[in-house]
Amino acid sequence: MEELDVEPALTLVPGVAPGRGRLHFQWGPGEMLVCEAAFPGAGHGEKGPGCPYIHVLRKDQDIHLHTLRKLFNESHGIFVGLQRSDEELSGKSKKAQLVGVSKNYRSVIRACMEDMHQMAISTRDPALHNQYSTQVSILSAMELIWNLCEILFVEVAPAGHLLLHLLDWVRLHVCDVDNMVREVLSSENPSKHELFWNVVDIFVLQGRMEDARHLLSKEATANPTSKGMCKILDDLMKKMPVLGLGNTQTLTEMELKWQHWHEECQRYLQDGTFASNPHMESICKILLGDENAILEKKELMTTWYHFLVTHLLYSHPAVKPVELRFYAQSSLDQFLGGENSPEPLDTILMAAFEFEIHQVIKECSIALSNWWFVAHLTDLLDHCKLLQSHNLYFGSNMREFLLLEYASGLFSHHSLWQLGVDYFDHCSEYGRVYLELHIERIPLTTEQKALKVLRICEQRQMHEQVRSICKIMAMKALRNNRLGSALSWSIRAKDAAFATLISDRFLKDYCERGSFSDLDLIDNLGPSMLLSDRLTFLGKYREFHRLYGEKRFSEAAKLLLMLMTAHIAPCSFWMTLLTDALPLLEQKEVIFSAEQTYELMRCLEDLTAGKLDNQKLQDDDIETTKVEMLRLAFARNLARAIVKEGTLEGS
Amino acid sequence: MVSVINTVDTSHEDMIHDAQMDYYGTRLATCSSDRSVKIFDVRNGGQILIADLRGHEGPVWQVAWAHPMYGNILASCSYDRKVIIWKEENGTWEKTYEYTGHDSSVNSVCWAPHDYGLILACGSSDGAISLLSYTGDGQWEVKKISNAHTIGCNAVSWAPAVVPGSLIEQPSGQKPNYIKRFASGGCDNLVKIWKEEDGQWKEEQKLEAHSDWVRDVAWAPSIGLPTSTMASCSQDGRVFIWTCDDASGNSWSPKLLHKFNDVVWHVSWSITANILAVSGGDNKVTLWKESVDGLWVCISDVNKGQGAVSAITEGQQNEQ
């Protein structure tokens, strides 16, 4: 059973007097709201100014730092690449690939560090400078931890190689030395420089024998009395057995050689060869792995893990991974010397040396302010098959849990949310539903953004979300009187009711203004016309107008009639349609056949019969005139049609 | 890391009772004892007053935003026994409907999942719950559940829409067969679950666990699991998490989240239902998450303090 290891973090919100209010809370889709409130019953009747402030809180503030934008963007690319390429390789090549991925992540962190460092030194605002500098040190710590995890968990360096990797690790991360080195080397008489021996010590502590020997030779030339000692020390350094990465000798062979070399160093020390030169004597002791001698150089090493690696180099170069924990713990204890307690970074590194991966992730989660680091590291370690699956309530394992948290945070950002989509895609258990819940909350500020969101939903067959978004856009367009846009959105949403509503608006506009808007859209409806009856009518009605415009009168006539007889046209529109028939009836040529004319007359009768029942007392003068005009026109046409049809061709 | 990014000065002249972000987090609606409902545009850390809505004759207790597919619609309920529905039309906010069918203060309003249409549930101190459904053309149909809770109803919360059985996309125009449910909490110390059957609302469950007035209920959003989850809080200082394992909704079991030292007023779920926020007495809001073994642990405290903001790194709970 897990207990919370730390007290829940307390966030204080600036308030006015404590008052009699309670703290009210609401979730927003991204941010959270907090305000002083009162409840019905309490506070009612008591007049007085309440606190009119509402505070908006944000949980994943780091997501919104523009300085980290590059980190999020580039790591996203690496993450997606890793998910996709996983299945192909196995064995050694797989490991090489994973190490490559790990190095990529680290180089992204370093690039970000570099950028931030530049910003820190170029800004004149002290607050900003502090902020950037803090960010740089956090990133630096992250890279340090990641690098160690890479060596221990991804590379899984065996004994021998392990120490070499650790040496590299230490050399890379203790960078203060470079300045000192440069200073000494560039001076006229390096061996007379006050920091000369410091630099030699550092080289030795970091196992940089070539560099150490180079400096020793300078001392030898400058100081003839110590030439003899320098020669011997130089010799020892040269002969130190090192397991090179390209070396063919086995570990056992190397260990044997190392033992002999160690004994040789011992002899020289005991003979008092270096007794007259305390610097060189101390170096010899270091070579022998004397803890106290190494510890004396505490200030140069600066960290306990440097001490650990140096000590291992000179006492147990063939250290096995499983042995690391004991040496690490003792190094930490000795270095701190009981005065100070370990910092969070120390705890994390210690957990890594102990190969407690879960502990590493847990400590990092607590110490860091955002999920980026743990989410990506855990994903990588999961690909190395290192995490046993611990079932969690949300997210079936730790990897998914962390990725869900990280990606959820991305969704509160107006553009980074797009990265979040890919992360959710690769969470097999809850990724999809989290995506559904989050993607609905993205403000559809522009048509392009809405289309982008739609495309994402369509690609993933999220039909509910597609429908919902289209309906929202249709409603928005309608409110802004953009009927054409509203119609195309409601067609896309397959929303028949809305399409009917909008078609009615179009028809109403036509009746009022005598023309259609958005002709392009209506002309090209195609099969989507069938979405709603009203829409079908709209499309066909427009087609009628087009046919008329193209002077294809008999087709137009047929269509017009069909609209009524097939009941595609709503009754309310029949009058308009019949009136539309008038110009066709007035043509020189007979367009409506007798049969058709009978139909027309019947329609009119149906229409007026219905009307008579309801509007006996409301006979509009215009309406009656219209009806009379129509009857006359029909009658005339009927006459002409009968005659025409009765006449034989040619006669 | 939790930090304050914006402070909106609502200029309300009396105590604020509720504040709600709209669906996208771009607008903020607030209501107060000064009888007004205000709407602010809060994009990009700003605060622009969009509307100051007057119409209530008493303190306004709650506001609720409808789903954006219905337009910009806000509901408010008040001590004056009225429920008012406001709508933005042509850039201005106006009252679009007013319901006066309750005999006493209306304490809580909650919009149903958008899949059901535009439906508002209202809980009142007269013990009744009314359901207002928009039927088109500015018309609203009212269904009332009288005596839902003796003495009064304090909170209503809808269950998320879940289509029973079929996952096949419905042909356009056809409404899937949803089973509509919502929960209510009342002064009879009970949490009740209501289900619609044949157009009528029936009491489906009566959940007893609290020893004093239930102040708030919140049904958790669905993340695709067959279980349903709900939170309730009460004057007795307790917060319970209710879970129902089977789809038919028959067996609910409560788990005590925590017993606070003071009245707990409000519970709410984050949008992915993984965090529950509890605003209790002693001016604190606590955030809770469920751990692997089913225990609920507190992951964060938000406290009202004086002076400078000091946001401490949030203790991220990392379950193993």
CSV table of N, CA, C and O in Angstrom, one decimal, chain A residues 395 400 404 407 411 420-440 456-466, chain B residues 167 169 222-224 272:
chain,number,residue,atom,x,y,z
A,395,GLY,N,-4.6,4.7,-16.7
A,395,GLY,CA,-3.3,4.4,-17.4
A,395,GLY,C,-2.9,3.0,-16.9
A,395,GLY,O,-2.7,2.8,-15.7
A,400,GLU,N,2.1,4.9,-19.3
A,400,GLU,CA,0.9,5.6,-19.8
A,400,GLU,C,0.4,6.6,-18.9
A,400,GLU,O,0.0,7.7,-19.3
A,404,LEU,N,-0.1,10.4,-20.1
A,404,LEU,CA,-1.4,11.1,-20.1
A,404,LEU,C,-1.3,12.4,-19.4
A,404,LEU,O,-1.9,13.4,-19.8
A,407,ALA,N,0.6,14.9,-21.7
A,407,ALA,CA,-0.2,15.3,-22.8
A,407,ALA,C,-1.4,16.2,-22.4
A,407,ALA,O,-1.7,17.2,-23.1
A,411,PHE,N,-2.5,20.3,-23.7
A,411,PHE,CA,-3.8,20.7,-24.3
A,411,PHE,C,-4.2,22.1,-23.7
A,411,PHE,O,-5.1,22.7,-24.3
A,420,GLY,N,0.2,17.1,-28.2
A,420,GLY,CA,-0.5,16.2,-27.3
A,420,GLY,C,-1.3,15.1,-28.0
A,420,GLY,O,-1.4,14.0,-27.5
A,421,VAL,N,-1.8,15.4,-29.2
A,421,VAL,CA,-2.6,14.4,-29.9
A,421,VAL,C,-1.7,13.1,-30.1
A,421,VAL,O,-2.2,12.0,-29.9
A,422,ASP,N,-0.5,13.3,-30.6
A,422,ASP,CA,0.3,12.1,-30.8
A,422,ASP,C,0.7,11.3,-29.6
A,422,ASP,O,0.7,10.1,-29.6
A,423,TYR,N,0.8,12.0,-28.5
A,423,TYR,CA,1.1,11.3,-27.2
A,423,TYR,C,-0.1,10.5,-26.8
A,423,TYR,O,0.0,9.3,-26.4
A,424,PHE,N,-1.3,11.0,-27.0
A,424,PHE,CA,-2.5,10.3,-26.6
A,424,PHE,C,-2.6,9.1,-27.5
A,424,PHE,O,-3.1,8.0,-27.1
A,425,ASP,N,-2.3,9.3,-28.8
A,425,ASP,CA,-2.4,8.1,-29.8
A,425,ASP,C,-1.6,6.9,-29.3
A,425,ASP,O,-1.9,5.8,-29.6
A,426,HIS,N,-0.5,7.2,-28.6
A,426,HIS,CA,0.3,6.1,-28.2
A,426,HIS,C,0.1,5.6,-26.8
A,426,HIS,O,1.0,5.0,-26.2
A,427,CYS,N,-1.0,6.0,-26.2
A,427,CYS,CA,-1.4,5.5,-24.9
A,427,CYS,C,-2.6,4.5,-25.2
A,427,CYS,O,-3.7,4.9,-25.5
A,428,SER,N,-2.3,3.2,-25.1
A,428,SER,CA,-3.3,2.3,-25.7
A,428,SER,C,-4.6,2.2,-24.9
A,428,SER,O,-5.6,1.8,-25.4
A,429,GLU,N,-4.5,2.4,-23.6
A,429,GLU,CA,-5.7,2.1,-22.8
A,429,GLU,C,-6.6,3.3,-22.7
A,429,GLU,O,-7.8,3.2,-23.1
A,430,TYR,N,-6.1,4.5,-22.3
A,430,TYR,CA,-7.0,5.6,-22.1
A,430,TYR,C,-6.7,6.8,-23.0
A,430,TYR,O,-7.3,7.8,-23.0
A,431,GLY,N,-5.7,6.6,-23.9
A,431,GLY,CA,-5.4,7.7,-24.8
A,431,GLY,C,-6.5,8.2,-25.6
A,431,GLY,O,-6.7,9.4,-25.7
A,432,ARG,N,-7.3,7.3,-26.2
A,432,ARG,CA,-8.4,7.7,-27.0
A,432,ARG,C,-9.4,8.5,-26.3
A,432,ARG,O,-9.8,9.6,-26.8
A,433,VAL,N,-9.8,8.0,-25.2
A,433,VAL,CA,-10.9,8.7,-24.5
A,433,VAL,C,-10.4,10.1,-23.9
A,433,VAL,O,-11.1,11.1,-23.9
A,434,TYR,N,-9.1,10.1,-23.5
A,434,TYR,CA,-8.6,11.4,-23.1
A,434,TYR,C,-8.6,12.4,-24.2
A,434,TYR,O,-8.9,13.6,-24.1
A,435,LEU,N,-8.2,11.9,-25.4
A,435,LEU,CA,-8.2,12.8,-26.6
A,435,LEU,C,-9.5,13.3,-26.9
A,435,LEU,O,-9.7,14.5,-27.1
A,436,GLU,N,-10.5,12.4,-26.8
A,436,GLU,CA,-11.9,12.8,-27.1
A,436,GLU,C,-12.3,13.9,-26.1
A,436,GLU,O,-12.9,14.9,-26.5
A,437,LEU,N,-12.0,13.7,-24.8
A,437,LEU,CA,-12.4,14.7,-23.9
A,437,LEU,C,-11.7,16.1,-24.0
A,437,LEU,O,-12.3,17.1,-23.8
A,438,HIS,N,-10.4,16.0,-24.4
A,438,HIS,CA,-9.7,17.2,-24.5
A,438,HIS,C,-9.9,17.9,-25.8
A,438,HIS,O,-9.9,19.2,-25.8
A,439,ILE,N,-10.0,17.2,-26.9
A,439,ILE,CA,-10.1,17.9,-28.1
A,439,ILE,C,-11.4,18.7,-28.3
A,439,ILE,O,-11.4,19.7,-29.1
A,440,GLU,N,-12.4,18.3,-27.6
A,440,GLU,CA,-13.6,19.0,-27.7
A,440,GLU,C,-13.5,20.4,-27.1
A,440,GLU,O,-14.4,21.3,-27.3
A,456,ILE,N,-8.2,15.9,-37.5
A,456,ILE,CA,-7.7,14.9,-36.5
A,456,ILE,C,-8.8,14.0,-36.0
A,456,ILE,O,-8.5,12.8,-35.9
A,457,CYS,N,-10.0,14.5,-35.8
A,457,CYS,CA,-11.1,13.6,-35.3
A,457,CYS,C,-11.5,12.6,-36.4
A,457,CYS,O,-11.7,11.4,-36.1
A,458,GLU,N,-11.5,13.1,-37.6
A,458,GLU,CA,-11.9,12.2,-38.7
A,458,GLU,C,-11.0,11.1,-38.9
A,458,GLU,O,-11.3,10.0,-39.1
A,459,GLN,N,-9.7,11.4,-38.9
A,459,GLN,CA,-8.6,10.4,-39.0
A,459,GLN,C,-8.8,9.3,-38.0
A,459,GLN,O,-8.3,8.2,-38.2
A,460,ARG,N,-9.3,9.6,-36.9
A,460,ARG,CA,-9.4,8.6,-35.8
A,460,ARG,C,-10.8,8.1,-35.6
A,460,ARG,O,-11.1,7.5,-34.6
A,461,GLN,N,-11.7,8.4,-36.6
A,461,GLN,CA,-13.1,7.9,-36.5
A,461,GLN,C,-13.7,8.4,-35.2
A,461,GLN,O,-14.4,7.6,-34.6
A,462,MET,N,-13.5,9.6,-34.8
A,462,MET,CA,-14.2,10.1,-33.6
A,462,MET,C,-15.5,10.8,-34.1
A,462,MET,O,-15.6,12.0,-34.2
A,463,HIS,N,-16.5,10.0,-34.4
A,463,HIS,CA,-17.7,10.6,-35.1
A,463,HIS,C,-18.4,11.5,-34.2
A,463,HIS,O,-18.9,12.5,-34.7
A,464,GLU,N,-18.5,11.2,-32.9
A,464,GLU,CA,-19.3,12.1,-32.0
A,464,GLU,C,-18.7,13.5,-32.0
A,464,GLU,O,-19.3,14.5,-32.1
A,465,GLN,N,-17.3,13.5,-31.9
A,465,GLN,CA,-16.6,14.8,-31.9
A,465,GLN,C,-16.8,15.6,-33.2
A,465,GLN,O,-17.0,16.8,-33.2
A,466,VAL,N,-16.7,14.8,-34.3
A,466,VAL,CA,-16.9,15.5,-35.6
A,466,VAL,C,-18.2,16.1,-35.7
A,466,VAL,O,-18.3,17.3,-36.0
B,167,LEU,N,-22.3,0.3,-30.8
B,167,LEU,CA,-21.3,1.3,-31.1
B,167,LEU,C,-21.4,1.8,-32.5
B,167,LEU,O,-20.5,2.6,-33.0
B,169,GLU,N,-22.5,3.7,-35.7
B,169,GLU,CA,-22.9,5.1,-35.9
B,169,GLU,C,-24.4,5.1,-36.3
B,169,GLU,O,-24.8,4.4,-37.2
B,222,SER,N,-17.3,10.4,-18.1
B,222,SER,CA,-17.0,9.0,-18.4
B,222,SER,C,-15.7,8.9,-19.1
B,222,SER,O,-15.4,9.6,-20.0
B,223,ILE,N,-14.9,7.9,-18.7
B,223,ILE,CA,-13.7,7.6,-19.5
B,223,ILE,C,-13.7,6.2,-20.1
B,223,ILE,O,-12.7,5.6,-20.3
B,224,GLY,N,-14.9,5.8,-20.4
B,224,GLY,CA,-15.1,4.6,-21.2
B,224,GLY,C,-15.1,3.3,-20.3
B,224,GLY,O,-15.3,2.3,-20.9
B,272,THR,N,-11.1,15.1,-17.2
B,272,THR,CA,-10.9,13.7,-17.5
B,272,THR,C,-11.1,12.8,-16.3
B,272,THR,O,-10.7,11.7,-16.2
